[in-house]
Coordinates of C-alpha atoms and ligand atoms in Angstrom, one line a residue:
X113 CA 93.6 111.1 -62.5
X114 CA 92.0 107.8 -63.1
X115 CA 93.7 105.8 -60.6
X116 CA 93.0 108.3 -57.9
X117 CA 89.2 108.3 -58.9
X118 CA 89.1 104.6 -58.8
X119 CA 90.6 104.7 -55.3
X120 CA 88.0 107.2 -54.1
X121 CA 85.2 105.1 -55.6
X122 CA 86.5 102.0 -54.0
X123 CA 86.7 103.8 -50.6
X124 CA 83.2 105.2 -50.9
X125 CA 81.8 101.8 -51.6
X126 CA 83.1 100.5 -48.2
X127 CA 81.0 103.0 -46.4
X128 CA 82.1 105.8 -44.2
X129 CA 83.3 104.0 -41.1
X130 CA 85.8 101.6 -42.5
X131 CA 89.5 102.5 -41.8
X132 CA 91.0 101.6 -45.1
X133 CA 94.3 99.7 -45.4
X134 CA 95.9 100.9 -42.2
X135 CA 98.4 98.7 -40.4
X136 CA 97.2 97.5 -36.9
X137 CA 97.8 94.9 -34.4
X138 CA 95.4 92.0 -33.2
X139 CA 95.3 90.0 -30.0
X140 CA 95.3 86.3 -30.9
X141 CA 93.8 84.5 -28.1
X142 CA 93.0 80.9 -28.5
X143 CA 90.7 80.0 -25.8
X144 CA 88.4 78.2 -28.2
X145 CA 87.9 74.8 -29.7
X146 CA 87.1 76.0 -33.2
X147 CA 90.0 78.0 -34.5
X148 CA 91.9 77.4 -37.6
X149 CA 95.4 76.2 -37.2
X150 CA 98.2 78.7 -36.2
X151 CA 99.8 78.2 -39.5
X152 CA 96.7 79.0 -41.5
X153 CA 96.2 82.0 -39.3
X154 CA 99.7 83.2 -39.8
X155 CA 99.4 82.8 -43.5
X156 CA 96.1 84.5 -43.6
X157 CA 97.3 87.6 -41.8
X158 CA 100.5 87.9 -43.6
X159 CA 99.0 87.5 -47.2
X160 CA 95.4 88.7 -46.9
X161 CA 95.3 91.6 -44.3
X162 CA 97.1 94.7 -43.4
X163 CA 97.5 93.4 -39.9
X164 CA 101.2 93.7 -38.9
X165 CA 101.4 92.8 -35.3
X166 CA 100.1 89.9 -33.2
X167 CA 99.9 89.7 -29.5
X168 CA 99.9 86.4 -27.9
X169 CA 98.8 85.4 -24.3
X170 CA 101.7 83.1 -23.9
X171 CA 104.8 82.1 -25.8
X172 CA 103.3 78.9 -27.3
X173 CA 106.0 77.4 -29.4
X174 CA 103.5 76.1 -32.0
X175 CA 102.3 79.7 -32.7
X176 CA 105.8 81.1 -32.7
X177 CA 107.0 78.4 -35.2
X178 CA 103.8 79.1 -37.3
X179 CA 104.6 82.9 -37.7
X180 CA 108.4 82.0 -38.3
X181 CA 107.4 79.8 -41.2
X182 CA 104.5 81.8 -42.8
X183 CA 104.7 85.3 -41.5
X184 CA 108.2 86.2 -40.5
X185 CA 107.4 90.0 -40.9
X186 CA 104.6 90.1 -38.7
X187 CA 105.8 91.4 -35.4
X188 CA 104.9 89.5 -32.4
X189 CA 104.3 90.4 -28.6
X190 CA 104.6 87.3 -26.3
X191 CA 103.4 87.1 -22.8
X192 CA 104.9 85.7 -19.5
X193 CA 102.6 84.5 -16.9
X194 CA 102.0 86.6 -13.8
X195 CA 103.1 83.5 -11.7
X196 CA 106.6 83.6 -13.2
X197 CA 107.5 87.2 -12.3
X198 CA 108.7 86.6 -8.6
X199 CA 111.3 84.1 -9.9
X200 CA 112.8 86.8 -12.2
X201 CA 112.6 89.4 -9.6
X202 CA 114.9 87.5 -7.0
X203 CA 118.0 89.5 -6.4
X204 CA 120.5 86.5 -6.5
X205 CA 118.8 84.1 -9.0
X206 CA 116.4 86.4 -10.9
X207 CA 118.8 87.0 -13.8
X208 CA 119.7 83.4 -14.5
X209 CA 116.0 82.5 -14.4
X210 CA 115.1 85.3 -16.9
X211 CA 118.0 84.2 -19.1
X212 CA 116.7 80.7 -18.8
X213 CA 113.3 81.7 -19.9
X214 CA 114.7 83.6 -22.7
X215 CA 116.7 80.7 -23.9
X216 CA 114.0 78.2 -23.6
X217 CA 111.1 80.3 -25.0
X218 CA 112.5 82.8 -27.6
X219 CA 115.9 81.8 -28.8
X220 CA 114.7 78.5 -30.4
X221 CA 112.2 80.6 -32.4
X222 CA 114.4 83.3 -33.7
X223 CA 112.7 83.1 -37.2
X224 CA 109.4 84.7 -35.5
X225 CA 109.6 88.4 -35.4
X226 CA 109.2 88.8 -31.6
X227 CA 109.5 92.5 -30.8
X228 CA 107.8 92.9 -27.4
X229 CA 107.9 90.8 -24.2
X230 CA 105.0 91.4 -21.9
X231 CA 105.8 90.6 -18.2
X232 CA 102.5 89.4 -16.9
X233 CA 99.1 91.0 -17.5
X234 CA 97.3 93.8 -15.4
X235 CA 99.3 93.2 -12.4
X236 CA 98.5 96.6 -10.9
X237 CA 94.8 95.7 -10.7
X238 CA 91.9 95.2 -10.8
X239 CA 93.1 92.2 -8.8
X240 CA 96.1 93.2 -6.9
X241 CA 98.5 90.7 -5.5
X242 CA 101.1 92.6 -3.5
X243 CA 104.0 90.0 -4.2
X244 CA 103.5 90.5 -7.9
X245 CA 103.3 94.2 -7.6
X246 CA 106.7 94.1 -5.8
X247 CA 108.2 91.8 -8.3
X248 CA 107.0 93.6 -11.5
X249 CA 109.6 96.1 -12.2
X250 CA 112.7 94.2 -11.1
X251 CA 111.4 91.4 -13.3
X252 CA 111.0 93.6 -16.2
X253 CA 114.6 95.0 -15.6
X254 CA 116.1 91.3 -15.5
X255 CA 114.1 90.2 -18.6
X256 CA 115.5 93.3 -20.6
X257 CA 119.1 92.5 -19.3
X258 CA 118.5 88.7 -20.2
X259 CA 117.3 89.6 -23.7
X260 CA 120.4 91.7 -24.4
X261 CA 122.7 88.9 -22.8
X262 CA 121.0 86.3 -25.0
X263 CA 121.5 88.1 -28.1
X264 CA 117.9 89.5 -28.6
X265 CA 118.5 93.2 -27.9
X266 CA 115.6 94.3 -30.1
X267 CA 112.9 92.7 -28.1
X268 CA 111.5 95.4 -25.8
X269 CA 109.9 94.8 -22.4
X270 CA 106.7 96.2 -21.1
X271 CA 103.5 95.1 -19.2
X272 CA 99.9 95.7 -20.1
X273 CA 98.0 97.9 -17.5
X274 CA 94.3 98.3 -16.9
X275 CA 93.0 101.8 -17.0
X276 CA 92.4 101.8 -13.2
X277 CA 96.0 102.8 -12.8
X278 CA 94.3 106.1 -13.2
X279 CA 92.9 107.6 -10.1
X280 CA 89.1 108.0 -10.3
X281 CA 88.2 111.3 -12.0
X282 CA 85.5 113.3 -13.7
X283 CA 86.5 112.1 -17.1
X284 CA 88.1 115.5 -18.0
X285 CA 91.5 114.3 -19.4
X286 CA 93.6 117.2 -18.0
X287 CA 92.5 116.3 -14.3
X288 CA 93.8 112.8 -14.7
X289 CA 96.6 111.3 -12.6
X290 CA 98.0 108.1 -11.6
X291 CA 96.4 106.3 -8.6
X292 CA 98.1 107.6 -5.5
X293 CA 100.3 104.8 -4.1
X294 CA 101.1 103.4 -7.5
X295 CA 102.2 106.9 -8.9
X296 CA 105.5 107.6 -7.4
X297 CA 106.2 104.1 -6.0
X298 CA 105.6 102.0 -9.1
X299 CA 104.8 104.0 -12.1
X300 CA 107.5 106.6 -11.9
X301 CA 110.4 104.1 -11.9
X302 CA 108.5 102.1 -14.4
X303 CA 108.3 105.0 -16.7
X304 CA 112.0 105.7 -16.2
X305 CA 112.7 102.1 -17.3
X306 CA 110.5 102.7 -20.5
X307 CA 112.4 105.8 -21.2
X308 CA 115.7 104.2 -20.7
X309 CA 115.0 101.1 -22.8
X310 CA 112.8 102.7 -25.4
X311 CA 109.8 100.6 -24.6
X312 CA 106.1 101.8 -24.4
X313 CA 103.9 102.1 -21.4
X314 CA 101.1 99.7 -22.4
X315 CA 97.4 100.2 -21.4
X316 CA 94.3 98.2 -22.1
X317 CA 91.8 101.1 -23.1
X318 CA 88.1 99.9 -22.9
X319 CA 85.5 102.5 -23.4
X320 CA 83.3 99.3 -23.7
X321 CA 83.7 99.0 -19.8
X322 CA 82.8 102.6 -19.2
X323 CA 79.9 103.2 -21.7
X324 CA 76.0 103.6 -20.8
X325 CA 73.0 104.1 -22.8
X326 CA 73.4 107.9 -22.6
X327 CA 77.1 108.3 -23.8
X328 CA 77.0 105.3 -26.4
X329 CA 77.8 107.6 -29.3
X330 CA 80.7 109.3 -27.3
X331 CA 82.0 105.7 -26.6
X332 CA 81.9 104.4 -30.2
X333 CA 83.0 107.4 -32.3
X334 CA 79.5 108.4 -33.4
X335 CA 78.6 112.2 -33.7
X336 CA 77.9 113.6 -30.3
X337 CA 78.1 116.9 -28.2
X338 CA 81.5 116.0 -26.9
X339 CA 83.1 116.5 -23.5
X340 CA 84.8 119.9 -23.1
X341 CA 87.9 120.1 -21.1
X342 CA 88.1 123.7 -19.5
X343 CA 91.8 123.5 -18.8
X344 CA 93.1 122.7 -22.2
X345 CA 90.0 124.3 -24.0
X346 CA 90.0 120.9 -26.0
X347 CA 86.7 119.4 -27.0
X348 CA 86.5 115.5 -26.8
X349 CA 84.1 113.8 -29.1
X350 CA 85.6 110.3 -28.3
X351 CA 85.9 108.5 -24.8
X352 CA 88.9 106.5 -26.4
X353 CA 90.7 109.9 -27.2
X354 CA 90.0 111.1 -23.6
X355 CA 91.3 107.9 -22.0
X356 CA 94.6 108.2 -24.2
X357 CA 95.0 111.7 -23.2
X358 CA 94.3 110.9 -19.5
X359 CA 97.1 108.4 -19.6
X360 CA 99.3 111.1 -21.4
X361 CA 98.4 113.7 -18.7
X362 CA 99.2 111.3 -15.8
X363 CA 102.6 110.5 -17.3
X364 CA 103.3 114.1 -18.0
X365 CA 102.6 115.0 -14.4
X366 CA 105.3 112.6 -13.3
X367 CA 107.7 114.0 -15.8
X368 CA 107.4 111.3 -18.5
X369 CA 105.4 112.9 -21.2
X370 CA 107.9 111.7 -23.7
X371 CA 107.4 108.0 -23.2
X372 CA 105.5 106.2 -25.9
X373 CA 102.1 104.7 -25.2
X374 CA 101.0 101.3 -26.7
X375 CA 97.4 99.9 -26.5
X376 CA 97.5 96.4 -25.5
X377 CA 93.8 95.7 -26.0
X378 CA 90.8 97.8 -27.3
X379 CA 87.8 96.4 -28.6
X380 CA 84.0 96.0 -28.7
X381 CA 81.8 92.9 -28.8
X382 CA 79.3 92.0 -31.3
X383 CA 77.0 90.2 -28.9
X384 CA 76.1 90.5 -25.2
X385 CA 73.6 89.5 -22.7
X386 CA 69.9 90.1 -23.6
X387 CA 68.9 93.7 -23.1
X388 CA 72.2 95.4 -23.1
X389 CA 72.1 98.4 -25.5
X390 CA 74.9 99.4 -27.8
X391 CA 76.5 96.0 -28.7
X392 CA 76.4 94.6 -32.2
X393 CA 78.4 94.3 -35.4
X394 CA 77.7 98.0 -36.4
X395 CA 78.6 99.3 -32.9
X396 CA 81.8 97.1 -32.9
X397 CA 82.7 98.3 -36.5
X398 CA 82.3 102.0 -35.4
X399 CA 84.4 101.6 -32.3
X400 CA 87.2 99.7 -34.0
X401 CA 87.3 101.8 -37.1
X402 CA 87.3 105.0 -35.1
X403 CA 90.2 103.5 -32.9
X404 CA 92.2 102.5 -35.8
X405 CA 91.9 106.0 -37.4
X406 CA 93.3 107.4 -34.2
X407 CA 96.1 104.9 -33.6
X408 CA 97.4 104.0 -36.8
X409 CA 95.6 106.4 -39.4
X410 CA 97.5 109.4 -38.4
X411 CA 94.9 111.1 -36.5
X412 CA 96.2 111.0 -32.9
X413 CA 94.3 112.5 -30.1
X414 CA 93.6 116.0 -29.1
X415 CA 96.7 116.2 -26.9
X416 CA 98.8 114.0 -29.2
X417 CA 97.7 115.1 -32.8
X418 CA 99.1 113.1 -35.5
X419 CA 100.9 110.6 -33.3
X420 CA 100.6 106.8 -33.9
X421 CA 100.1 104.3 -31.2
X422 CA 101.2 100.5 -31.5
X423 CA 97.8 99.1 -31.0
X424 CA 96.3 95.6 -30.6
X425 CA 92.7 95.2 -31.4
X426 CA 90.8 92.8 -29.0
X427 CA 90.4 90.4 -30.8
X428 CA 91.3 88.4 -33.7
X429 CA 88.6 85.6 -33.2
X430 CA 85.7 85.0 -30.9
X431 CA 86.9 82.8 -28.1
X432 CA 84.0 80.2 -27.6
X433 CA 85.6 78.9 -24.4
X434 CA 86.1 82.0 -22.4
X435 CA 84.3 82.3 -19.1
X436 CA 82.1 85.1 -18.2
X437 CA 79.3 87.2 -19.7
X438 CA 78.3 86.4 -23.4
X439 CA 80.2 89.4 -24.6
X440 CA 83.6 87.9 -23.5
X441 CA 83.2 85.3 -26.1
X442 CA 82.2 87.8 -29.0
X443 CA 85.2 90.3 -29.4
X444 CA 86.4 88.8 -32.6
X445 CA 86.9 90.7 -35.9
X446 CA 87.1 87.6 -38.1
X447 CA 85.0 84.4 -38.3
X448 CA 86.9 81.0 -38.2
X449 CA 86.6 80.7 -41.9
X450 CA 88.6 84.1 -42.2
X451 CA 85.6 86.2 -43.5
X452 CA 85.4 89.4 -41.6
X453 CA 82.5 89.7 -39.0
X454 CA 82.2 93.2 -40.1
X455 CA 84.1 95.4 -42.5
X456 CA 87.1 97.2 -40.8
X457 CA 88.9 97.8 -44.3
X458 CA 91.7 95.3 -43.1
X459 CA 91.7 93.0 -46.0
X460 CA 94.1 93.6 -48.8
X461 CA 93.0 95.2 -52.0
X462 CA 91.1 92.7 -54.4
X463 CA 89.3 91.2 -51.4
X464 CA 85.6 92.0 -51.2
X465 CA 85.4 93.5 -47.5
Ligands
LIG688 C1 109.6 92.9 -37.5 O1 108.7 93.9 -37.0 C2 109.3 95.2 -37.0 C3 108.3 96.0 -36.4 O2 107.0 96.0 -36.9 C4 109.6 95.6 -38.3 O3 110.2 96.9 -38.4 C5 110.6 94.7 -39.0 O4 110.8 95.0 -40.3 C6 110.1 93.2 -38.9 N1 111.1 92.3 -39.2 C7 111.0 91.6 -40.4 C8 112.1 90.6 -40.6 O5 110.2 91.7 -41.3
LIG689 C1 82.2 119.9 -29.4 O1 82.2 119.2 -30.6 C2 80.8 118.7 -31.0 C3 81.0 118.1 -32.4 O2 81.5 118.8 -33.3 C4 79.9 120.0 -31.1 O3 78.4 119.4 -31.3 C5 79.9 120.7 -29.7 O4 79.1 121.9 -29.7 C6 81.3 121.0 -29.2 N1 81.3 121.6 -27.9 C7 82.0 122.5 -27.4 C8 81.9 123.0 -25.9 O5 82.8 123.1 -28.2

């Protein structure tokens, strides 16, 4: 009885919103001049936190070596730049090019637990380059083949999509479908590839880019009246759930409701341009804690109850050299001295926050 009681007291002292001790992934972007060394980061994540996955925006050998040496159990997603995809898609030389990339970038770092290879980022928009759209799936296929031929069959291949792969809709999840033009031509064959190779469809889900002052509570998992879906008779009290179920619905309409969904990025900033409501440490904490409970806390969504999703919070650190609005530089969940910016319950027991 006593240990359980102590646990309950400990959980209560963290406040209601923290999602205690769940495994989760983080995006580890390094567009900054003030970050700790990759070795220190890898050691911190492996020894002090429940974070078990890291997503890199490249395949930087220094980072891979740091994880190999200090955090061999943390699972890593590495990214291939968009510009490299056409060379892998080429009918005659693509497979050799893909094998070369795998040999140069992954094979020498086999101590790092790379489990996902991301072919480019957001190729299907918001910015659409037709040559890249055409190259994407053939490149993914050649990379999967190359991984197998180079002795890394457990590395799966996917690509992060922005939510605009869905057709514009009224926000009712059961009405969702993929954007016409991409649905049958690009996404159906890609979903078949995911099914055949056991890899997830990866989406970047950002209620942050869809909220306004009126639906803020809906966007950050605070009590709200909800959005009722008349077709499924389900009541949505979180925009993130609605976005996930919209993706699921669109996949199902193409016959691929069985393919796993992974979340490549989801997050909320702690700071934004003056006058923007709904941004701060409390809002960021409520969004990320709610999202963790859905994705790795066993909650799932209304259409996928109890399901878990491989998810990468955006982001591990603030990145002070990112361009764009202030918010872009303030999505981090840890300070550069490894103290949490706010309590998400990701530090292992014994740590204060
Ligand atoms: C690598 O990551 C996977 C997925 O998280 C995990 O199942 C596996 O145990 C990890 N490998 C090592 C060597 O820890
Ligand atoms: C949806 O859930 C919220 C929160 O529990 C509740 O306030 C609202 O009345 C519900 N709406 C419908 C249509 O069931």
